[in-house]
Amino acid sequence: MIKGENHKALTPQKAMERLQYLCARQEKCTHDLVQKLKQWGFAQAEIDKIVGKLSSDGYVDDNRFARLYVREKSRINKWGPIKLRAMLASKGIAKDIIDQALNELSYAENPINLFDLLNKKMPQVKAKNRFDLRNKLIRFGASRGFALDEVIDTVNRLLGAEE
């Protein structure tokens, strides 16, 4: 038995039930579950057994997680493919799963998302001059995970490119 929150003993069965509840409420990846079990103080052997059972029961699926994550973050947060790839990799998702999830993303939406994002950001930016505004918009677009050349082209279109 493991000491968990509120100093109550947390058995593997109780941990399994908590994780099933979490996975039923929100999509999780195996990395998230492993971190939670480590936080609760479980040994690696127990972690592998619990995560394996959750995976075989369909509570956790990294493919499903990656597809939903990419769709949500690209549409709602307006993240570009570079940031999506980095964030999924930080969650321990395999490269082939990331590639597959990003391939489902419509690349036709990227320029539209980027243009809308920068157009919305432009009035909020406090810049000393046009050059400063351009640099801040480029940094902002790149920080959202879009390719630098794509960001520069979009900023130039927005500002009327006098160069």
XYZ file of C-alpha atoms in Angstrom:
163
model
C 0.000 0.000 0.000
C 1.155 3.478 -0.847
C 0.630 6.680 1.087
C -1.358 9.012 -1.142
C -3.225 12.258 -0.769
C -4.813 12.950 2.616
C -2.458 10.368 4.151
C -4.801 7.502 3.271
C -3.382 4.254 1.988
C -3.703 4.098 -1.797
C -3.892 0.556 -3.101
C -3.236 -0.359 -6.732
C -6.958 -1.071 -7.117
C -7.908 2.379 -5.791
C -5.301 3.989 -8.049
C -6.752 2.088 -11.020
C -10.253 3.357 -10.175
C -9.035 6.959 -9.857
C -7.225 6.771 -13.169
C -10.254 5.208 -14.874
C -12.319 8.127 -13.617
C -9.727 10.655 -14.850
C -9.504 8.998 -18.266
C -13.284 8.879 -18.584
C -13.490 12.639 -17.919
C -10.595 13.786 -20.115
C -8.335 12.180 -22.704
C -4.956 11.270 -21.199
C -1.745 9.801 -22.584
C 0.305 7.067 -20.945
C 2.932 9.640 -19.902
C 0.318 11.545 -17.871
C -0.775 8.363 -16.100
C 2.784 7.277 -15.360
C 3.551 10.694 -13.864
C 0.436 10.532 -11.707
C 1.330 7.044 -10.445
C 4.896 8.130 -9.685
C 3.507 11.109 -7.798
C 1.408 8.689 -5.765
C 4.568 6.711 -4.971
C 4.041 3.497 -6.905
C 6.929 1.253 -7.975
C 7.732 0.863 -11.680
C 6.433 -2.728 -11.806
C 3.040 -1.654 -10.450
C 2.972 1.345 -12.793
C 3.572 -0.893 -15.819
C 0.827 -3.282 -14.723
C -1.748 -0.529 -14.071
C -0.994 1.389 -17.280
C -1.056 -1.850 -19.283
C -4.471 -2.736 -17.887
C -5.831 0.762 -18.601
C -4.470 0.565 -22.123
C -5.936 -2.880 -22.821
C -9.316 -1.751 -21.439
C -9.314 1.246 -23.796
C -9.087 3.965 -21.156
C -5.830 5.295 -22.571
C -4.679 5.326 -26.193
C -1.765 7.478 -27.341
C -3.001 7.494 -30.967
C -6.394 8.813 -29.948
C -4.804 11.318 -27.545
C -2.448 12.670 -30.220
C -5.225 13.113 -32.798
C -7.478 14.934 -30.345
C -4.609 17.047 -28.972
C -3.566 18.183 -32.453
C -7.126 18.981 -33.490
C -7.917 20.913 -30.300
C -4.692 22.893 -30.014
C -4.601 23.843 -33.696
C -8.212 25.017 -33.828
C -8.697 26.554 -30.402
C -5.188 27.725 -29.435
C -4.057 28.325 -33.052
C -0.819 26.399 -32.578
C 1.339 25.569 -35.575
C 2.784 22.157 -36.440
C 6.206 22.836 -34.902
C 4.789 23.585 -31.467
C 2.339 20.682 -31.695
C 5.177 18.281 -32.509
C 7.291 19.565 -29.606
C 4.464 19.388 -27.086
C 3.490 15.851 -28.089
C 7.130 14.764 -27.926
C 7.392 16.238 -24.427
C 4.487 13.996 -23.440
C 6.412 10.932 -24.573
C 4.339 10.256 -27.688
C 6.176 8.189 -30.306
C 7.410 9.990 -33.447
C 5.328 7.856 -35.828
C 2.158 8.595 -33.832
C 2.981 12.328 -33.904
C 3.567 12.212 -37.659
C 0.275 10.395 -38.199
C -1.660 12.913 -36.048
C -0.070 15.896 -37.805
C -0.829 14.388 -41.230
C -4.523 14.444 -40.318
C -4.215 18.176 -39.655
C -5.256 20.224 -42.647
C -2.207 22.210 -43.761
C -4.536 24.449 -45.744
C -5.741 25.830 -42.389
C -2.216 26.839 -41.264
C -1.874 30.025 -43.354
C -5.433 31.029 -42.470
C -4.843 30.405 -38.753
C -1.553 32.280 -38.875
C -3.012 35.258 -40.733
C -5.968 35.504 -38.325
C -3.689 35.130 -35.315
C -1.253 37.847 -36.420
C -4.018 40.152 -37.618
C -5.673 39.904 -34.210
C -2.356 40.404 -32.382
C -1.197 43.413 -34.425
C -3.370 46.081 -32.702
C -2.312 44.766 -29.273
C 1.422 45.075 -29.911
C 3.133 48.106 -28.456
C 5.884 48.943 -30.924
C 8.108 51.987 -31.309
C 8.127 51.807 -35.086
C 7.203 49.610 -38.043
C 10.438 47.598 -37.808
C 9.812 46.852 -34.113
C 6.206 45.822 -34.876
C 7.395 43.499 -37.628
C 9.949 41.825 -35.352
C 7.457 41.376 -32.520
C 4.879 39.834 -34.841
C 7.477 37.472 -36.304
C 8.566 36.366 -32.824
C 4.945 35.875 -31.795
C 4.118 33.776 -34.871
C 7.233 31.651 -34.448
C 6.451 31.119 -30.758
C 3.083 29.710 -31.768
C 4.838 26.977 -33.739
C 4.652 28.125 -37.322
C 7.561 27.893 -39.759
C 9.678 31.049 -39.805
C 9.435 31.605 -43.573
C 5.655 31.217 -43.370
C 5.515 33.753 -40.513
C 7.709 36.275 -42.345
C 5.589 36.009 -45.514
C 2.391 36.518 -43.528
C 3.781 39.491 -41.573
C 4.972 41.061 -44.830
C 1.492 40.647 -46.316
C -0.072 42.199 -43.229
C 2.257 45.179 -43.153
C 2.337 45.729 -46.888
C 6.024 44.753 -47.214
C 7.933 47.898 -48.145
C 11.280 46.146 -48.326
